[in-house]
PDB file of C-alpha atoms in Angstrom:
ATOM      1  CA  MET A 423     -24.639  19.579 -20.140  1.00  0.00           C
ATOM      2  CA  GLN A 424     -22.319  17.781 -17.793  1.00  0.00           C
ATOM      3  CA  PRO A 425     -23.276  17.846 -14.053  1.00  0.00           C
ATOM      4  CA  ARG A 426     -21.061  19.877 -11.767  1.00  0.00           C
ATOM      5  CA  SER A 427     -17.966  17.947 -10.632  1.00  0.00           C
ATOM      6  CA  ASN A 428     -17.508  16.647  -7.014  1.00  0.00           C
ATOM      7  CA  LEU A 429     -13.781  16.131  -7.787  1.00  0.00           C
ATOM      8  CA  ASP A 430     -13.015  19.396  -5.985  1.00  0.00           C
ATOM      9  CA  GLU A 431     -14.611  18.028  -2.798  1.00  0.00           C
ATOM     10  CA  PHE A 432     -12.611  14.869  -3.132  1.00  0.00           C
ATOM     11  CA  LEU A 433      -9.387  16.869  -3.528  1.00  0.00           C
ATOM     12  CA  SER A 434     -10.395  19.101  -0.525  1.00  0.00           C
ATOM     13  CA  ASP A 435     -10.932  16.056   1.613  1.00  0.00           C
ATOM     14  CA  LEU A 436      -7.445  14.794   0.954  1.00  0.00           C
ATOM     15  CA  THR A 437      -5.873  18.211   1.587  1.00  0.00           C
ATOM     16  CA  ARG A 438      -7.731  18.462   4.859  1.00  0.00           C
ATOM     17  CA  TYR A 439      -6.597  14.945   5.982  1.00  0.00           C
ATOM     18  CA  ALA A 440      -2.991  15.994   5.042  1.00  0.00           C
ATOM     19  CA  ALA A 441      -3.268  19.169   7.031  1.00  0.00           C
ATOM     20  CA  ALA A 442      -4.413  17.181  10.070  1.00  0.00           C
ATOM     21  CA  ASP A 443      -1.500  14.772   9.534  1.00  0.00           C
ATOM     22  CA  VAL A 444      -3.821  11.739   9.094  1.00  0.00           C
ATOM     23  CA  LEU A 445      -3.557  11.123   5.399  1.00  0.00           C
ATOM     24  CA  THR A 446      -2.602   7.445   4.809  1.00  0.00           C
ATOM     25  CA  ALA A 447      -2.822   5.012   1.925  1.00  0.00           C
ATOM     26  CA  GLN A 448      -5.741   3.344   3.533  1.00  0.00           C
ATOM     27  CA  LEU A 449      -7.650   6.504   4.301  1.00  0.00           C
ATOM     28  CA  THR A 450      -7.103   7.627   0.786  1.00  0.00           C
ATOM     29  CA  ALA A 451      -8.433   4.316  -0.618  1.00  0.00           C
ATOM     30  CA  ASP A 452     -11.531   4.509   1.651  1.00  0.00           C
ATOM     31  CA  THR A 453     -12.069   8.167   0.659  1.00  0.00           C
ATOM     32  CA  LEU A 454     -11.691   7.393  -3.096  1.00  0.00           C
ATOM     33  CA  ARG A 455     -13.994   4.418  -2.850  1.00  0.00           C
ATOM     34  CA  LYS A 456     -16.669   6.505  -1.066  1.00  0.00           C
ATOM     35  CA  TYR A 457     -16.542   9.104  -3.833  1.00  0.00           C
ATOM     36  CA  LEU A 458     -16.584   6.519  -6.667  1.00  0.00           C
ATOM     37  CA  ARG A 459     -19.644   4.781  -5.129  1.00  0.00           C
ATOM     38  CA  ALA A 460     -21.331   8.258  -4.933  1.00  0.00           C
ATOM     39  CA  GLY A 461     -20.583   8.767  -8.609  1.00  0.00           C
ATOM     40  CA  LEU A 462     -17.462  10.845  -8.742  1.00  0.00           C
ATOM     41  CA  ILE A 463     -17.373  13.079 -11.781  1.00  0.00           C
ATOM     42  CA  VAL A 464     -14.207  13.965 -13.575  1.00  0.00           C
ATOM     43  CA  PRO A 465     -14.872  16.820 -16.003  1.00  0.00           C
ATOM     44  CA  ASP A 466     -14.505  15.962 -19.763  1.00  0.00           C
ATOM     45  CA  ASP A 467     -11.576  18.262 -20.273  1.00  0.00           C
ATOM     46  CA  LEU A 468      -9.540  16.090 -17.825  1.00  0.00           C
ATOM     47  CA  CYS A 469     -10.591  12.895 -19.659  1.00  0.00           C
ATOM     48  CA  ALA A 470      -9.328  13.431 -23.189  1.00  0.00           C
ATOM     49  CA  GLY A 471      -7.076  10.657 -24.529  1.00  0.00           C
ATOM     50  CA  ASP A 472      -3.850  11.025 -26.408  1.00  0.00           C
ATOM     51  CA  THR A 473      -2.982   8.825 -29.371  1.00  0.00           C
ATOM     52  CA  ASP A 474       0.668   9.127 -28.572  1.00  0.00           C
ATOM     53  CA  GLY A 475       0.355   7.314 -25.187  1.00  0.00           C
ATOM     54  CA  TYR A 476      -1.803   7.459 -22.030  1.00  0.00           C
ATOM     55  CA  ALA A 477      -2.654  10.975 -20.947  1.00  0.00           C
ATOM     56  CA  GLN A 478      -1.625  12.143 -17.427  1.00  0.00           C
ATOM     57  CA  ARG A 479      -3.077  15.285 -15.867  1.00  0.00           C
ATOM     58  CA  LEU A 480      -1.676  16.480 -12.519  1.00  0.00           C
ATOM     59  CA  LEU A 481      -4.624  17.777 -10.476  1.00  0.00           C
ATOM     60  CA  HIS A 482      -2.873  18.413  -7.287  1.00  0.00           C
ATOM     61  CA  ALA A 483       0.773  18.295  -6.011  1.00  0.00           C
ATOM     62  CA  GLY A 484       1.756  19.055  -2.431  1.00  0.00           C
ATOM     63  CA  ARG A 485       4.230  17.976   0.193  1.00  0.00           C
ATOM     64  CA  THR A 486       2.188  14.905   1.323  1.00  0.00           C
ATOM     65  CA  HIS A 487       0.397  13.728  -1.819  1.00  0.00           C
ATOM     66  CA  SER A 488      -0.322  14.159  -5.485  1.00  0.00           C
ATOM     67  CA  VAL A 489      -3.541  13.396  -7.458  1.00  0.00           C
ATOM     68  CA  VAL A 490      -3.356  12.557 -11.212  1.00  0.00           C
ATOM     69  CA  ALA A 491      -6.142  11.874 -13.672  1.00  0.00           C
ATOM     70  CA  LEU A 492      -4.968   9.204 -16.274  1.00  0.00           C
ATOM     71  CA  THR A 493      -6.735   8.413 -19.483  1.00  0.00           C
ATOM     72  CA  TRP A 494      -6.005   5.324 -21.559  1.00  0.00           C
ATOM     73  CA  LEU A 495      -7.156   4.757 -25.130  1.00  0.00           C
ATOM     74  CA  PRO A 496      -7.727   1.111 -26.158  1.00  0.00           C
ATOM     75  CA  GLY A 497      -4.338  -0.823 -26.443  1.00  0.00           C
ATOM     76  CA  GLN A 498      -2.392   1.691 -24.325  1.00  0.00           C
ATOM     77  CA  SER A 499      -0.322   0.707 -21.237  1.00  0.00           C
ATOM     78  CA  THR A 500       2.349   1.834 -18.886  1.00  0.00           C
ATOM     79  CA  PRO A 501       5.838   0.302 -18.925  1.00  0.00           C
ATOM     80  CA  ILE A 502       6.372  -2.214 -16.120  1.00  0.00           C
ATOM     81  CA  HIS A 503       7.419  -0.042 -13.244  1.00  0.00           C
ATOM     82  CA  ASP A 504       7.185   0.546  -9.405  1.00  0.00           C
ATOM     83  CA  HIS A 505       6.518   3.810  -7.614  1.00  0.00           C
ATOM     84  CA  VAL A 506       8.377   6.459  -5.361  1.00  0.00           C
ATOM     85  CA  ALA A 507       5.674   6.177  -2.735  1.00  0.00           C
ATOM     86  CA  TRP A 508       2.357   4.444  -1.933  1.00  0.00           C
ATOM     87  CA  CYS A 509      -0.319   4.585  -4.711  1.00  0.00           C
ATOM     88  CA  VAL A 510      -4.074   4.384  -4.660  1.00  0.00           C
ATOM     89  CA  SER A 511      -5.987   4.180  -7.909  1.00  0.00           C
ATOM     90  CA  GLY A 512      -9.691   4.133  -8.758  1.00  0.00           C
ATOM     91  CA  VAL A 513     -11.391   3.408 -12.004  1.00  0.00           C
ATOM     92  CA  VAL A 514     -13.893   6.214 -12.970  1.00  0.00           C
ATOM     93  CA  GLU A 515     -14.737   4.925 -16.570  1.00  0.00           C
ATOM     94  CA  GLY A 516     -13.911   1.958 -18.752  1.00  0.00           C
ATOM     95  CA  VAL A 517     -11.712  -1.084 -17.812  1.00  0.00           C
ATOM     96  CA  GLU A 518      -8.259  -1.189 -16.542  1.00  0.00           C
ATOM     97  CA  VAL A 519      -5.958  -4.219 -16.212  1.00  0.00           C
ATOM     98  CA  ASP A 520      -3.342  -4.260 -13.498  1.00  0.00           C
ATOM     99  CA  GLU A 521      -0.632  -6.929 -13.971  1.00  0.00           C
ATOM    100  CA  ALA A 522       1.694  -7.435 -11.047  1.00  0.00           C
ATOM    101  CA  TYR A 523       5.200  -9.016 -11.360  1.00  0.00           C
ATOM    102  CA  ARG A 524       7.924 -10.444  -9.231  1.00  0.00           C
ATOM    103  CA  LEU A 525      11.602 -10.112  -9.990  1.00  0.00           C
ATOM    104  CA  TRP A 526      13.661 -13.404  -9.977  1.00  0.00           C
ATOM    105  CA  ARG A 527      17.428 -13.955 -10.266  1.00  0.00           C
ATOM    106  CA  LEU A 528      18.675 -16.832 -12.206  1.00  0.00           C
ATOM    107  CA  PRO A 529      21.323 -19.054 -10.264  1.00  0.00           C
ATOM    108  CA  ARG A 530      24.222 -19.303 -12.688  1.00  0.00           C
ATOM    109  CA  SER A 531      24.220 -16.129 -14.697  1.00  0.00           C
ATOM    110  CA  GLY A 532      22.627 -13.819 -12.036  1.00  0.00           C
ATOM    111  CA  ARG A 533      20.407 -12.442 -14.740  1.00  0.00           C
ATOM    112  CA  LYS A 534      17.006 -11.207 -13.605  1.00  0.00           C
ATOM    113  CA  VAL A 535      13.684 -12.002 -15.118  1.00  0.00           C
ATOM    114  CA  LEU A 536      10.062 -10.914 -14.359  1.00  0.00           C
ATOM    115  CA  VAL A 537       7.370 -13.362 -13.533  1.00  0.00           C
ATOM    116  CA  PRO A 538       3.651 -12.448 -13.548  1.00  0.00           C
ATOM    117  CA  SER A 539       2.223 -12.783 -10.077  1.00  0.00           C
ATOM    118  CA  ALA A 540      -1.339 -11.422 -10.435  1.00  0.00           C
ATOM    119  CA  ARG A 541      -3.722  -9.963 -12.878  1.00  0.00           C
ATOM    120  CA  THR A 542      -6.642  -7.811 -11.842  1.00  0.00           C
ATOM    121  CA  THR A 543      -9.470  -6.444 -14.014  1.00  0.00           C
ATOM    122  CA  CYS A 544     -10.648  -3.151 -12.654  1.00  0.00           C
ATOM    123  CA  SER A 545     -14.105  -1.788 -13.632  1.00  0.00           C
ATOM    124  CA  PRO A 546     -15.624   1.484 -12.521  1.00  0.00           C
ATOM    125  CA  GLY A 547     -15.562   1.780  -8.745  1.00  0.00           C
ATOM    126  CA  ARG A 548     -12.627  -0.529  -8.219  1.00  0.00           C
ATOM    127  CA  VAL A 549      -9.887   0.734  -5.989  1.00  0.00           C
ATOM    128  CA  GLN A 550      -6.335  -0.642  -5.921  1.00  0.00           C
ATOM    129  CA  LEU A 551      -3.617  -0.017  -3.278  1.00  0.00           C
ATOM    130  CA  LEU A 552      -0.005  -0.415  -3.676  1.00  0.00           C
ATOM    131  CA  VAL A 553       2.308   0.240  -0.733  1.00  0.00           C
ATOM    132  CA  PRO A 554       6.092  -0.028  -0.983  1.00  0.00           C
ATOM    133  CA  PRO A 555       8.352  -1.404   0.271  1.00  0.00           C
ATOM    134  CA  ASP A 556       6.267  -4.432  -0.764  1.00  0.00           C
ATOM    135  CA  GLU A 557       7.036  -5.589  -4.278  1.00  0.00           C
ATOM    136  CA  ASP A 558       4.888  -3.169  -6.178  1.00  0.00           C
ATOM    137  CA  ILE A 559       6.102  -3.852  -9.664  1.00  0.00           C
ATOM    138  CA  HIS A 560       3.189  -3.596 -12.188  1.00  0.00           C
ATOM    139  CA  ARG A 561       1.887  -2.565 -15.548  1.00  0.00           C
ATOM    140  CA  VAL A 562      -1.552  -0.943 -16.032  1.00  0.00           C
ATOM    141  CA  SER A 563      -3.319  -1.040 -19.342  1.00  0.00           C
ATOM    142  CA  ASN A 564      -6.712  -0.292 -21.075  1.00  0.00           C
ATOM    143  CA  GLY A 565      -8.557  -3.676 -20.912  1.00  0.00           C
ATOM    144  CA  GLY A 566     -11.530  -2.554 -22.883  1.00  0.00           C
ATOM    145  CA  THR A 567     -12.663  -1.174 -26.212  1.00  0.00           C
ATOM    146  CA  GLY A 568     -13.417   2.452 -25.200  1.00  0.00           C
ATOM    147  CA  ARG A 569     -11.311   4.931 -23.227  1.00  0.00           C
ATOM    148  CA  ALA A 570     -10.480   4.150 -19.544  1.00  0.00           C
ATOM    149  CA  VAL A 571     -10.218   7.017 -17.018  1.00  0.00           C
ATOM    150  CA  SER A 572      -8.765   6.678 -13.458  1.00  0.00           C
ATOM    151  CA  LEU A 573      -7.547   8.755 -10.623  1.00  0.00           C
ATOM    152  CA  HIS A 574      -4.176   7.972  -8.947  1.00  0.00           C
ATOM    153  CA  VAL A 575      -3.208   9.395  -5.610  1.00  0.00           C
ATOM    154  CA  TYR A 576       0.486   9.059  -4.633  1.00  0.00           C
ATOM    155  CA  GLY A 577       1.960   9.666  -1.205  1.00  0.00           C
ATOM    156  CA  ALA A 578       4.599  12.086  -2.571  1.00  0.00           C
ATOM    157  CA  ASP A 579       4.975  15.401  -4.301  1.00  0.00           C
ATOM    158  CA  ILE A 580       5.450  14.034  -7.797  1.00  0.00           C
ATOM    159  CA  ALA A 581       5.959  17.636  -9.202  1.00  0.00           C
ATOM    160  CA  ARG A 582       9.390  17.470  -7.511  1.00  0.00           C
ATOM    161  CA  SER A 583      10.238  14.267  -9.352  1.00  0.00           C
ATOM    162  CA  GLY A 584       9.466  15.506 -12.924  1.00  0.00           C
ATOM    163  CA  GLY A 585       5.787  15.026 -12.699  1.00  0.00           C
ATOM    164  CA  SER A 586       5.934  11.248 -12.538  1.00  0.00           C
ATOM    165  CA  SER A 587       5.342   8.657  -9.611  1.00  0.00           C
ATOM    166  CA  ILE A 588       7.461   6.186 -11.411  1.00  0.00           C
ATOM    167  CA  ASN A 589      10.535   5.215  -9.382  1.00  0.00           C
ATOM    168  CA  ARG A 590      11.983   2.509 -11.815  1.00  0.00           C
ATOM    169  CA  ILE A 591      11.168   1.082 -15.166  1.00  0.00           C
ATOM    170  CA  PHE A 592      11.755  -2.760 -15.368  1.00  0.00           C
ATOM    171  CA  GLY A 593      13.034  -3.905 -18.779  1.00  0.00           C
ATOM    172  CA  GLN A 594      13.786  -7.435 -17.863  1.00  0.00           C
ATOM    173  CA  GLU A 595      12.488 -10.393 -19.968  1.00  0.00           C
ATOM    174  CA  VAL A 596       9.044 -11.561 -18.844  1.00  0.00           C
ATOM    175  CA  VAL A 597       8.727 -15.400 -18.457  1.00  0.00           C
ATOM    176  CA  ASP A 598       5.738 -17.503 -17.546  1.00  0.00           C
ATOM    177  CA  ARG A 599       7.048 -19.019 -14.211  1.00  0.00           C
ATOM    178  CA  PRO A 600      10.301 -18.834 -12.306  1.00  0.00           C
ATOM    179  CA  PRO A 601      13.067 -20.853 -13.889  1.00  0.00           C
ATOM    180  CA  ASP A 602      14.464 -23.882 -11.946  1.00  0.00           C
ATOM    181  CA  GLY A 603      16.869 -22.681  -9.183  1.00  0.00           C
ATOM    182  CA  ALA A 604      15.799 -18.992  -9.427  1.00  0.00           C
ATOM    183  CA  ARG A 605      15.199 -17.013  -6.308  1.00  0.00           C
ATOM    184  CA  PRO A 606      12.970 -14.042  -5.752  1.00  0.00           C
ATOM    185  CA  VAL A 607      14.749 -10.685  -5.576  1.00  0.00           C
ATOM    186  CA  SER A 608      14.016  -8.093  -3.067  1.00  0.00           C
ATOM    187  CA  TRP A 609      14.821  -5.453  -5.516  1.00  0.00           C
ATOM    188  CA  ARG A 610      14.745  -2.595  -3.121  1.00  0.00           C
ATOM    189  CA  SER A 611      17.686  -4.180  -1.309  1.00  0.00           C
ATOM    190  CA  PRO A 612      20.938  -2.806  -2.662  1.00  0.00           C
ATOM    191  CA  ALA A 613      22.645  -6.203  -2.424  1.00  0.00           C
ATOM    192  CA  ASP A 614      19.979  -7.642  -4.759  1.00  0.00           C
ATOM    193  CA  LEU A 615      20.306  -4.797  -7.220  1.00  0.00           C
ATOM    194  CA  ALA A 616      23.894  -5.762  -7.908  1.00  0.00           C
ATOM    195  CA  PRO A 617      24.493  -7.978 -11.069  1.00  0.00           C
TER     196      PRO A 617
END
């Protein structure tokens, strides 16, 4: 028999912080970290994987924040993407790999490429924090041989954006290092988005 979940307490804490108008990305990260250290339990019915792609279950959507349980089977990953708002994620089970990227523009052609900037292996209890407008381009994948389960909290009502926190998917070529003469692109700037 699975123990009673403390997930509802975590969700209630976030809702209480939002009602008091004090919910921030940092407070969310601290709260998620506290619950993970105490043994946050996500019920089995929210952890089932999907062989067609990573499984996403919306646990809460409100004006100030949304909470999603994500399950990754071995070999599954997101596309390279960014978010509509800040994102806090915490691993409950398994291993996730978070790969960060920077966007670079080639000098002559103006073509843009992605260059890996960091790779973080996240085991249970690890909390990651992404806060736009910093360059938050990344890909998340299952880095282990079993399922990986994580909670993601977004500083937006993702139910109003089709149930996804993804702002943009990046399909540019990935290269090992910035090409000679290339410059980093502040991709949230309209001038840098032009070809």
